[in-house]
Amino acid sequence: VQKSHPDRLLTYYADYFQVNMTGPPVLGNGTVVLKAHPQVVPVIVNRFCYLHAIDDPDCPLNTNYRWRLRAWSQVAKRLMSYEYYTHLFDLPRTPTPQTWLIGGRIRHYKAMNFISYKVGALNRWPDNELACYLAGRLAWDASQDDRALIEEFFRLYFQEAGNPMRAYYRRLNLVGRQTDSHGMFVAHADWTPQVLAELQAAIEVAQASAQQPLIKRRVRREADALRALTLVCRALAARRSWKEESTPQNRKLGIEAAEAAIAWVREIADQDLVASRRIESTFQQQIKQYLRR
């Protein structure tokens, strides 16, 4: 390939999640065992912690991630990053807000001379739109102030509802970010009734602040997605109760909660707000489980 296409690069997934891969060919003392060919570009995929900043000294996952990045930079001339803005691969997926974490990671990659930053948004929730907005802006110019871009987004997109929507997103971004929790996942149980009630109160303030038809519609999209999340979490909680105690009452409540989630995601399906097909198929299977017992 070097002879026939000297201008081409060969990429491959070098580090992928926390799966059983050998990682960078570098010993613990820093000795490089194997160098990459100049045209080979290792791609680092989702080895970081989704719940804490990349430079958080108290996050063991990100501490290891920073070591891996330094080690790979000794192995290869070029590196690439590929991240998923997602939640669980279990269904149904729920949001993993990344608003205040993306900028630090992109700046870190830029400082290490990564040649690209790529994102796959596997969820469909409105918070991913802000995440992708930040990624798109910072991928072109990582020297920008990501906090200023966040302020710009709320000011331009939500306008008169910008301040309450910022407060809503701040609460959304706190879910699952305990100091002792690390990894890619925000557990479904972290979306407690109290958390969902606080989010609902925050979105109602934003709805009251919206005056223009366009802004009302944008805030309404967020409110509709929050309702979907709330119904999903209620159905999952009902499933847990039914599995813990398979009573006729729990069975009835479980079916009702699953049907309510299905009905709502069908109602908003044309808005493409959430991964509605996945949620629908999950709870249809759940109802079948209820009916079999």
PDB file of C-alpha atoms in Angstrom, residues 8-9 13 35 41 45 61 81 86 96 108 112 118-119 126 131 147 161 173 175 183 186 192 197 216 237 246 259 289:
ATOM      1  CA  ARG A   8      -3.343   6.746   2.090  1.00  0.00           C
ATOM      2  CA  LEU A   9      -3.737   5.892   5.773  1.00  0.00           C
ATOM      3  CA  TYR A  13      -9.674  -0.038  16.296  1.00  0.00           C
ATOM      4  CA  LYS A  35       6.145   0.769  16.562  1.00  0.00           C
ATOM      5  CA  VAL A  41      -3.390   5.020  12.487  1.00  0.00           C
ATOM      6  CA  VAL A  45     -12.697   3.973  21.011  1.00  0.00           C
ATOM      7  CA  LEU A  61     -10.747   5.013  34.529  1.00  0.00           C
ATOM      8  CA  SER A  81     -10.498   9.145  18.522  1.00  0.00           C
ATOM      9  CA  THR A  86     -24.871   6.774  24.137  1.00  0.00           C
ATOM     10  CA  THR A  96     -26.062  10.136  28.740  1.00  0.00           C
ATOM     11  CA  HIS A 108      -6.806  16.833  25.260  1.00  0.00           C
ATOM     12  CA  MET A 112      -1.714  15.248  21.620  1.00  0.00           C
ATOM     13  CA  LYS A 118     -15.372  11.222  15.371  1.00  0.00           C
ATOM     14  CA  VAL A 119     -18.699  10.706  17.140  1.00  0.00           C
ATOM     15  CA  PRO A 126     -32.510  16.129  22.361  1.00  0.00           C
ATOM     16  CA  ALA A 131     -23.379  17.466  22.354  1.00  0.00           C
ATOM     17  CA  ARG A 147     -18.210  26.881  28.026  1.00  0.00           C
ATOM     18  CA  ALA A 161     -35.976  30.343  27.617  1.00  0.00           C
ATOM     19  CA  ASN A 173     -26.007  16.398  33.578  1.00  0.00           C
ATOM     20  CA  VAL A 175     -27.515  12.223  36.991  1.00  0.00           C
ATOM     21  CA  GLY A 183     -17.702   3.883  33.255  1.00  0.00           C
ATOM     22  CA  VAL A 186     -25.837   5.790  33.928  1.00  0.00           C
ATOM     23  CA  THR A 192     -35.219   8.205  40.457  1.00  0.00           C
ATOM     24  CA  ALA A 197     -39.710  15.357  39.378  1.00  0.00           C
ATOM     25  CA  LYS A 216     -42.186  27.067  22.521  1.00  0.00           C
ATOM     26  CA  ALA A 237     -39.294   0.151  37.934  1.00  0.00           C
ATOM     27  CA  SER A 246     -44.816 -11.730  40.944  1.00  0.00           C
ATOM     28  CA  GLU A 259     -48.317   0.078  27.597  1.00  0.00           C
ATOM     29  CA  GLN A 289     -43.306 -11.847  29.698  1.00  0.00           C
TER      30      GLN A 289
END
